[in-house]
Short mmCIF file of C-alpha atoms in Angstrom, two decimals:
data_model
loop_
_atom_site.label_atom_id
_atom_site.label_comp_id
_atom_site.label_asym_id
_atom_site.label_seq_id
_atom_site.Cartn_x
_atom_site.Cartn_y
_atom_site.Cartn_z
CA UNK A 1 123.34 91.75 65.95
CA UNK A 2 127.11 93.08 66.18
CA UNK A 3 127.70 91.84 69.43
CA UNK A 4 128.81 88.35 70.52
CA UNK A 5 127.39 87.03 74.27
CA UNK A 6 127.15 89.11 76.88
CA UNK A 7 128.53 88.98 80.15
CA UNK A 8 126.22 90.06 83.58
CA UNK A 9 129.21 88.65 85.74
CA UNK A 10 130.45 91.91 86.49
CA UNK A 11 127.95 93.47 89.54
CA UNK A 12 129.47 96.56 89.84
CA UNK A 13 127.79 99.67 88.36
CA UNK A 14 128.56 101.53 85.20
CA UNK A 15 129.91 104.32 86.96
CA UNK A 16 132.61 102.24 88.14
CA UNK A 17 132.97 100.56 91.71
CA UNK A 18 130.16 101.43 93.59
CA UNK A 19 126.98 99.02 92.81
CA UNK A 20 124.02 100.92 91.20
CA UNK A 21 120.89 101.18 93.22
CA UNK A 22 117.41 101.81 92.52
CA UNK A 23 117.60 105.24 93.66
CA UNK A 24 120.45 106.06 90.95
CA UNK A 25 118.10 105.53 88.59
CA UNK A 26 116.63 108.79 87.18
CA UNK A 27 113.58 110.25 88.89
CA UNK A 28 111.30 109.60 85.42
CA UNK A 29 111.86 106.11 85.62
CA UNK A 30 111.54 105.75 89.55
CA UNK A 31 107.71 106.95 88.49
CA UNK A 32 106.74 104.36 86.68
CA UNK A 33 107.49 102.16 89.01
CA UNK A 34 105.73 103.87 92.13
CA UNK A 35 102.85 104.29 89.45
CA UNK A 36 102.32 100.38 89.83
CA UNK A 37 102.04 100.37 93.31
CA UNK A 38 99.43 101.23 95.96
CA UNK A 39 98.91 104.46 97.74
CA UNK A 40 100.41 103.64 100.74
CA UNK A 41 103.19 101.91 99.22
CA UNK A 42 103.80 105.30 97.34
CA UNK A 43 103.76 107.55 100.67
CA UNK A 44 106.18 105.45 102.28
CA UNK A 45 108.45 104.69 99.52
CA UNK A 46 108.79 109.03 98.82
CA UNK A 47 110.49 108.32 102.31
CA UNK A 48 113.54 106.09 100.76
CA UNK A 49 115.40 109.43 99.38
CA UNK A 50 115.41 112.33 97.22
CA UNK A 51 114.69 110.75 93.46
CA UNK A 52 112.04 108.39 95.47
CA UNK A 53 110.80 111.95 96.61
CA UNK A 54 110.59 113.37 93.81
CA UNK A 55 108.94 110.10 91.93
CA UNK A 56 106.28 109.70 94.64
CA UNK A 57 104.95 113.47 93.83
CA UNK A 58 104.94 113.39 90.37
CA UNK A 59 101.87 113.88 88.64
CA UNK A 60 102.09 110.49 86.26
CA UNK A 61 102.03 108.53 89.55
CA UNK A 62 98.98 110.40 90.61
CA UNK A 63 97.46 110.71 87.68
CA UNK A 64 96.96 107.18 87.08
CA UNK A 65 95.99 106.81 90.45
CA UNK A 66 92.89 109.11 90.42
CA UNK A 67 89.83 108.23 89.32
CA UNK A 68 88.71 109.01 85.24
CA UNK A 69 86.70 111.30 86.40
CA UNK A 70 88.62 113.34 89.02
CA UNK A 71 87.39 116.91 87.27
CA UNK A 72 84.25 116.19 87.91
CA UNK A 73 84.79 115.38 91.38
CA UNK A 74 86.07 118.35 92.00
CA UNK A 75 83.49 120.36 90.22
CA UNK A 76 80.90 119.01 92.97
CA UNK A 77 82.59 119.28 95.64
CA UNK A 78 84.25 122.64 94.81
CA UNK A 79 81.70 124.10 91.85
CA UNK A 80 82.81 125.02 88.76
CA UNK A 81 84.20 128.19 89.26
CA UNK A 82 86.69 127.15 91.69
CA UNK A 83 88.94 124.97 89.34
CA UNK A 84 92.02 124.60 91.72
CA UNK A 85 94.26 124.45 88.78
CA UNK A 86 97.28 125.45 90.75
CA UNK A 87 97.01 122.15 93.06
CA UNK A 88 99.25 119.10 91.62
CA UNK A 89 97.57 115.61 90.69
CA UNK A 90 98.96 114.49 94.49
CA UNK A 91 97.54 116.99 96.56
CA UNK A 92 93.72 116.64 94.40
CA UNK A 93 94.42 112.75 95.39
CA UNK A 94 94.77 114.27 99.06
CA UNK A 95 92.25 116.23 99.40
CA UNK A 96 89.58 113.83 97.95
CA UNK A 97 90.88 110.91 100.26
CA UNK A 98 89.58 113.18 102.79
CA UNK A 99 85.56 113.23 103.17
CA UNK A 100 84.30 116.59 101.26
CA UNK A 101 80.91 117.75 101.90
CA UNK A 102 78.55 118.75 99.00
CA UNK A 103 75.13 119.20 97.62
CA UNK A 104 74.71 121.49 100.57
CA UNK A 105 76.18 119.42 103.43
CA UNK A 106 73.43 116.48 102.82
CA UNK A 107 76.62 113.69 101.00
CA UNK A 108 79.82 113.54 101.64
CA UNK A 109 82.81 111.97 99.05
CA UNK A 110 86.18 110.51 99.65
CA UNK A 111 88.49 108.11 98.01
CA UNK A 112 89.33 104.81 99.39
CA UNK A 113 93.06 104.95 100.51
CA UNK A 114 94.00 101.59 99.17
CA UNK A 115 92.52 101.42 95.59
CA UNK A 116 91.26 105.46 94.80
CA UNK A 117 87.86 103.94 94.51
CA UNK A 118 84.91 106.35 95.23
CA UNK A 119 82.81 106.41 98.36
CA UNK A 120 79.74 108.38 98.78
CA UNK A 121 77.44 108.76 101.51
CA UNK A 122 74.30 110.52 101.61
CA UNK A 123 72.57 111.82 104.50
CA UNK A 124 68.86 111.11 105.24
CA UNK A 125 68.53 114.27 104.43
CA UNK A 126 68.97 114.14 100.73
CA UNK A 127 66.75 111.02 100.23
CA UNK A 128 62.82 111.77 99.33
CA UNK A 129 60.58 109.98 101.81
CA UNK A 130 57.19 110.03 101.22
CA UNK A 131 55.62 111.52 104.29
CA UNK A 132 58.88 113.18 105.71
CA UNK A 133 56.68 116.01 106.61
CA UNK A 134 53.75 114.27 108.74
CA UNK A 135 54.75 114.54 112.13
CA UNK A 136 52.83 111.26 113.27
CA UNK A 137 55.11 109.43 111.12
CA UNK A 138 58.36 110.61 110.24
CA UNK A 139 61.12 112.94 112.08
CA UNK A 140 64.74 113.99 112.11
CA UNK A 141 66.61 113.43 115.22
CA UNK A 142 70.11 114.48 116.37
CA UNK A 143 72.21 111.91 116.64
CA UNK A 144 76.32 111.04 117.14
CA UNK A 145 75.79 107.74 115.41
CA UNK A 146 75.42 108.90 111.76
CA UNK A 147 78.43 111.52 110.32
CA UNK A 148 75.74 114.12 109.25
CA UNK A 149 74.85 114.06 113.03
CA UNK A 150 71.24 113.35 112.22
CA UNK A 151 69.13 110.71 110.98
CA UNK A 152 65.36 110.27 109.50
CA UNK A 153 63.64 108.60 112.53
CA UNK A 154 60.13 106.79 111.76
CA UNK A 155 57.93 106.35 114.95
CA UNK A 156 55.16 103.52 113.46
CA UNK A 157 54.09 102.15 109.88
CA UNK A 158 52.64 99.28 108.77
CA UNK A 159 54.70 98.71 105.64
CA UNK A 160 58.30 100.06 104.46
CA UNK A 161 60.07 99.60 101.03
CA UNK A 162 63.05 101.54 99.71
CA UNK A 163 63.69 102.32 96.42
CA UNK A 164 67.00 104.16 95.04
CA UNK A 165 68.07 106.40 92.56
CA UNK A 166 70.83 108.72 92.14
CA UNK A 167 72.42 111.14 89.74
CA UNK A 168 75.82 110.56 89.80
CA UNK A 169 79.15 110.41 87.08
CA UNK A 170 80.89 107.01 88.90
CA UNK A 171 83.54 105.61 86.75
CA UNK A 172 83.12 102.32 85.36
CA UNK A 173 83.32 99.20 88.01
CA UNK A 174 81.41 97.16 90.55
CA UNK A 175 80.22 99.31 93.62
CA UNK A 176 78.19 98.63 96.57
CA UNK A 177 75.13 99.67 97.76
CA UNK A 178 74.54 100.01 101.31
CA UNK A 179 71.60 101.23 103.47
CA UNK A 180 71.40 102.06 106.81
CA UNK A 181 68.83 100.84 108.24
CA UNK A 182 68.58 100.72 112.46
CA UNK A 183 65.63 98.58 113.83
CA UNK A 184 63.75 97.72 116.63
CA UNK A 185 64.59 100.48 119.75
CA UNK A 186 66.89 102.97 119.68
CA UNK A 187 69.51 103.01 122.45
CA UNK A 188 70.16 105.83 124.61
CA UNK A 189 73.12 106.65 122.04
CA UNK A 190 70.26 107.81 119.55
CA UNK A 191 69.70 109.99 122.01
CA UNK A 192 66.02 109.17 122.17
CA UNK A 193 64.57 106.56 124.18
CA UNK A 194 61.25 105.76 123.10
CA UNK A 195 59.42 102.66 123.87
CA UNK A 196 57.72 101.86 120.32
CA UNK A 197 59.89 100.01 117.71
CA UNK A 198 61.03 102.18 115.10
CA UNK A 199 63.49 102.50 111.99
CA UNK A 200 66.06 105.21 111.45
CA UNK A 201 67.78 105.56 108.19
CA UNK A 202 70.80 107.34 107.41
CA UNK A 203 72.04 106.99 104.10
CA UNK A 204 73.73 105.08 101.22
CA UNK A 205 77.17 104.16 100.73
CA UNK A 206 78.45 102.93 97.66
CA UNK A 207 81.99 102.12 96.38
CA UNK B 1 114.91 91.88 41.55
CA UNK B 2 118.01 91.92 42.70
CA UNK B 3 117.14 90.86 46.71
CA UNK B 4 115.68 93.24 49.21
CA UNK B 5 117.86 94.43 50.99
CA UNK B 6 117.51 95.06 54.40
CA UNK B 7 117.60 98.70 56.13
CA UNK B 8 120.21 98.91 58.63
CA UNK B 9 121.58 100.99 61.24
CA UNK B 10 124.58 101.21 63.28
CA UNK B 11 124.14 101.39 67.37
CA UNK B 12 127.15 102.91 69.50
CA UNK B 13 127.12 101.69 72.96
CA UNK B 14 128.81 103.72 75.51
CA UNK B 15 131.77 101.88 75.77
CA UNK B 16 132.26 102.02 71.79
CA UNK B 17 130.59 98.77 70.85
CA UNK B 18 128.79 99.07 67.34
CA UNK B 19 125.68 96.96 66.82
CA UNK B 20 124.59 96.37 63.33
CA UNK B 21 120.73 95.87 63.31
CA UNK B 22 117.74 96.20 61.03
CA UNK B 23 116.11 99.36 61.14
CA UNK B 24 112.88 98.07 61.95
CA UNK B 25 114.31 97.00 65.73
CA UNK B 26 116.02 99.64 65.94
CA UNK B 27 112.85 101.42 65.52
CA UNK B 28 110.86 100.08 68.30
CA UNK B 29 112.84 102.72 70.37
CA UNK B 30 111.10 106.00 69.17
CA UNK B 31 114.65 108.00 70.60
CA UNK B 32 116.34 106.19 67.31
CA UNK B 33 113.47 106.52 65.38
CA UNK B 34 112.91 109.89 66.13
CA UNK B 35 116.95 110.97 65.20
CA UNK B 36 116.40 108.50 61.92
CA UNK B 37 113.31 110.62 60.81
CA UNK B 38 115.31 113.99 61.59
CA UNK B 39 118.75 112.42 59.98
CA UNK B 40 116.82 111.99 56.55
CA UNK B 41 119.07 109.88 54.47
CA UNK B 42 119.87 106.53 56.01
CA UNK B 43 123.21 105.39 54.40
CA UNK B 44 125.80 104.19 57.03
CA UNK B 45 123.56 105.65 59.82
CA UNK B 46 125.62 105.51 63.04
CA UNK B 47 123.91 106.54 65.96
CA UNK B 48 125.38 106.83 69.77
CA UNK B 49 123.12 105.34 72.51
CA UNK B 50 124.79 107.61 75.73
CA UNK B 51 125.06 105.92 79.31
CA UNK B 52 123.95 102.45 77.57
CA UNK B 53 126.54 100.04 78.13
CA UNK B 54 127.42 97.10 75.46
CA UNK B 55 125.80 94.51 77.75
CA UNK B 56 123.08 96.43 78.18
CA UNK B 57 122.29 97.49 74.37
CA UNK B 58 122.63 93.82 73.79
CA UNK B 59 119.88 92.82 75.85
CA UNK B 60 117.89 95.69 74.81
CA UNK B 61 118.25 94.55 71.19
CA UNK B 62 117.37 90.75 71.98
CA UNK B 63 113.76 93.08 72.97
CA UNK B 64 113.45 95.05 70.10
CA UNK B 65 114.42 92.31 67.66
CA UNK B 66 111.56 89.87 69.10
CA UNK B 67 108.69 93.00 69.21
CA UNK B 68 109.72 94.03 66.19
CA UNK B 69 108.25 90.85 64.93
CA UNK B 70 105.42 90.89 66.91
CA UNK B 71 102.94 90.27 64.88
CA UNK B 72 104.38 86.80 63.84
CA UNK B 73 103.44 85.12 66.82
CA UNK B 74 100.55 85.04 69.00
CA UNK B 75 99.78 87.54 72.00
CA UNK B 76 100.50 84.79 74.55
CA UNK B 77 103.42 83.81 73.30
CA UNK B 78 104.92 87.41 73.38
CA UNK B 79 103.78 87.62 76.74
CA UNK B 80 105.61 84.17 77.71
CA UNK B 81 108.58 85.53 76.40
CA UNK B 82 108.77 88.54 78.15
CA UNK B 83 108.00 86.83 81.06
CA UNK B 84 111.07 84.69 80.81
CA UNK B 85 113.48 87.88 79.31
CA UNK B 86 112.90 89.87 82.42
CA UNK B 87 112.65 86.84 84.71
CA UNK B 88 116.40 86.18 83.53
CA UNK B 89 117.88 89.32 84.56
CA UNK B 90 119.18 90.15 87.62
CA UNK B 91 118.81 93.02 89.80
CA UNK B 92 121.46 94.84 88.33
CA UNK B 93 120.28 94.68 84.51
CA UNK B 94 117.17 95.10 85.55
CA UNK B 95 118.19 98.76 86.16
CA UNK B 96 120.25 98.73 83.18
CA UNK B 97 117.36 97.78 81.33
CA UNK B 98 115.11 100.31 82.76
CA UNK B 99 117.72 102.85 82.39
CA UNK B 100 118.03 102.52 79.29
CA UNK B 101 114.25 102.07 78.20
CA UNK B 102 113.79 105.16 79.63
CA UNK B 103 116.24 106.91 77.98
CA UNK B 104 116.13 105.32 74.75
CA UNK B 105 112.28 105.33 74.62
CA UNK B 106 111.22 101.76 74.29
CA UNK B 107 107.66 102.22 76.02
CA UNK B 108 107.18 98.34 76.37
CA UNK B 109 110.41 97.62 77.66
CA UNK B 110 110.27 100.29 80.70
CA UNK B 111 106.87 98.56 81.55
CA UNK B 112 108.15 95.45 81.77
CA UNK B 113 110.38 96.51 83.91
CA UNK B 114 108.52 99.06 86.06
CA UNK B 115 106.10 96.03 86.38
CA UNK B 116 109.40 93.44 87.54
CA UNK B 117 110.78 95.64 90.04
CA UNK B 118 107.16 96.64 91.54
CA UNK B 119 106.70 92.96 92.17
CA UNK B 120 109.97 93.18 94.26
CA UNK B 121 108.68 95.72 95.96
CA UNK B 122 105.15 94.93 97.06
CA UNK B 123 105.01 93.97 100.62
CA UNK B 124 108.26 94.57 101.92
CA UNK B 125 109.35 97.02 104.81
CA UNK B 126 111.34 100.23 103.55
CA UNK B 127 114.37 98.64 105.34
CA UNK B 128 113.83 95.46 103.04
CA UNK B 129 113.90 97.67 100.32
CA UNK B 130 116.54 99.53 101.15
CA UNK B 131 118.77 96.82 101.70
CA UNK B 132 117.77 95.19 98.35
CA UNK B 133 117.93 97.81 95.96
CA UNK B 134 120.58 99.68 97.56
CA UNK B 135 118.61 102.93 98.01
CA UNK B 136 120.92 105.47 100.17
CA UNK B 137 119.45 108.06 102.74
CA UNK B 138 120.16 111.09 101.31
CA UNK B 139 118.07 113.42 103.49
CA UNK B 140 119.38 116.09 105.45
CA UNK B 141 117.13 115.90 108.68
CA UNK B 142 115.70 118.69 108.21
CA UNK B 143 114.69 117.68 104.81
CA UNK B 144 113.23 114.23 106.64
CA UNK B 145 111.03 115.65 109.23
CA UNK B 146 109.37 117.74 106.18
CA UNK B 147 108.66 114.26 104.85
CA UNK B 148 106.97 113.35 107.50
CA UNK B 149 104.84 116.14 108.27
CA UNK B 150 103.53 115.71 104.10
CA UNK B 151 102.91 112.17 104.26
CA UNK B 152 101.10 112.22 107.63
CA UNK B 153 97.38 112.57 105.34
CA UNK B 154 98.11 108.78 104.73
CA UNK B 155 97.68 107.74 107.70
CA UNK B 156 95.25 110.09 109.59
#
């Protein structure tokens, strides 16, 4: 190497005089920092000044913070036809953090805020129950507690298993399964107040 | 034979400081290697490095020089000294360095970096972070109320 030891004593920046901050540096490079950091940390550091600004929307920040398989998020929430093309990696990473609606209303998808993970829920509705359609059994109620405003309610059996399967492109990772299940009577928040035990279910939600 | 030689290249800081190194480290920044495959012949190559300072090429070279031997040593050890490069520079090369990585091209470098000065980051209030990397305001209100109205589907 040509050059003998070199000297950091000198804390002033190369323009001369003023130090150099992090927001000198250019807005490429401010990106791949922000790119490292989580969502939130993102919003609020677009708030420091204009290259942060301009870093926080750019697409390689966004893109890496989007899940593989974005596209075909979008395709079932928003069906093939309607690409959005003209949207930029940050606002598809908006508008998925937000629940969307699909498959006819019956699950709903959204992003975790934190980590982009997925979230789905699915609404009694979309599960198959066997006997859904016998009245002495099974029926849907309106109801504030679940988001799809109504759950599968179940006036009497004698035995109940669950069993799941869904069709669905998640990217790789650990998720969680969740059902819920509500037991035993239903308040007056159910809106129903009967006086035999029952079950209500209301869907899955996995991450 | 009469002794390999070695391939070398000539690196002009911005402040006019050559740097004679092997081609092969100058190579791990594809900028160089880029204007070396475009240059063709490679006799007395001297190539300018713009807005790098001699301090900072220096450092930048100690980089190149150890991944451009890479494969000599084991994956931890590269790691380890990474570790210590960047944990040895302050604030202020730290831009230098990222500066420059950026500009020069050295991929591994600018993560290194990136990956430093997100550690710095993580957890502190913008204030903190204001104050500590010396990041001036320069909003016009108007510009900061738009930023707050975009942002707000963060928080809802």
């Amino acid at each position: 190497m040509g050059a003998g030891v070199s000297s950091m004593m000198g804390m002033t920046g190369e323009d001369g005089g003023q130090r150099t901050g992090l927001g000198d540096l250019p807005e490429g490079c401010v990106a791949e920092v922000l790119a490292l950091l989580d969502v939130p940390e993102i919003c609020r550091l677009g708030k420091l000044s204009r290259v942060f600004r301009g870093a926080a929307a750019a697409d390689l920040v966004w893109e890496k913070k989007l899940p593989g398989n974005y596209q075909y998020l979008m395709e079932r929430v928003w069906g093939e036809t309607d690409s959005r093309e003209d949207l930029s990696k940050r606002e598809i990473y908006a508008t998925l953090s937000r629940p969307n609606r699909f498959d006819g209303g019956a699950k709903e998808i959204w992003l975790e805020k934190y980590s982009g993970s997925i979230c789905l829920l699915i609404s009694s509705r979309a599960f198959s129950i066997t006997g859904i359609d016998d009245r002495r059994y099974w029926n849907y109620i309106p109801t504030e507690e679940s988001r799809f405003q109504t759950v599968a309610y179940l006036q009497q059996i004698w035995w109940f298993e669950v069993g799941g399967e869904i069709e669905f492109c998640f990217p790789k990772g650990t998720y969680s399964l969740f059902f819920r299940v509500h037991l035993g009577r239903v308040s007056k928040r159910l809106g129903h107040d009967p006086l035999a035990p029952n079950t209500s279910m209301d869907g899955i939600r996995s991450r | 034979m009469v002794g390999v030689k070695k391939k070398m290249v000539t690196l002009v800081s911005s402040d006019g400081v050559e740097f004679v190194v092997e081609k092969r480290v100058a190579e791990q920044s594809l900028f160089i290697k880029n204007a070396l495959n475009e240059g063709g012949v490679e006799e007395k190559v001297m190539i300018p490095i713009p807005k790098v300072t001699s301090d900072t090429l220096s450092s930048v070279l100690e980089y190149c020089e150890k991944h451009a031997s890479a494969t000599e040593f084991q994956e931890n050890e590269i790691e380890e000294w990474d570790k210590e490069y960047i944990e040895k520079a302050d604030l202020d090369l730290l831009y230098y360095l990222l500066q420059a990585s950026y500009s020069m091209s050295i991929m591994g470098l600018m993560e290194l970096g990136a990956k430093k000065v997100a550690s710095l980051i993580r957890g502190k209030s913008p204030q903190e972070i204001r104050e500590l990397f010396n990041i001036k305001n320069d909003f016009t209100p108007e510009q900061e109320e738009e930023i707050r109205r975009e942002m707000q589907w963060n928080y809802e």
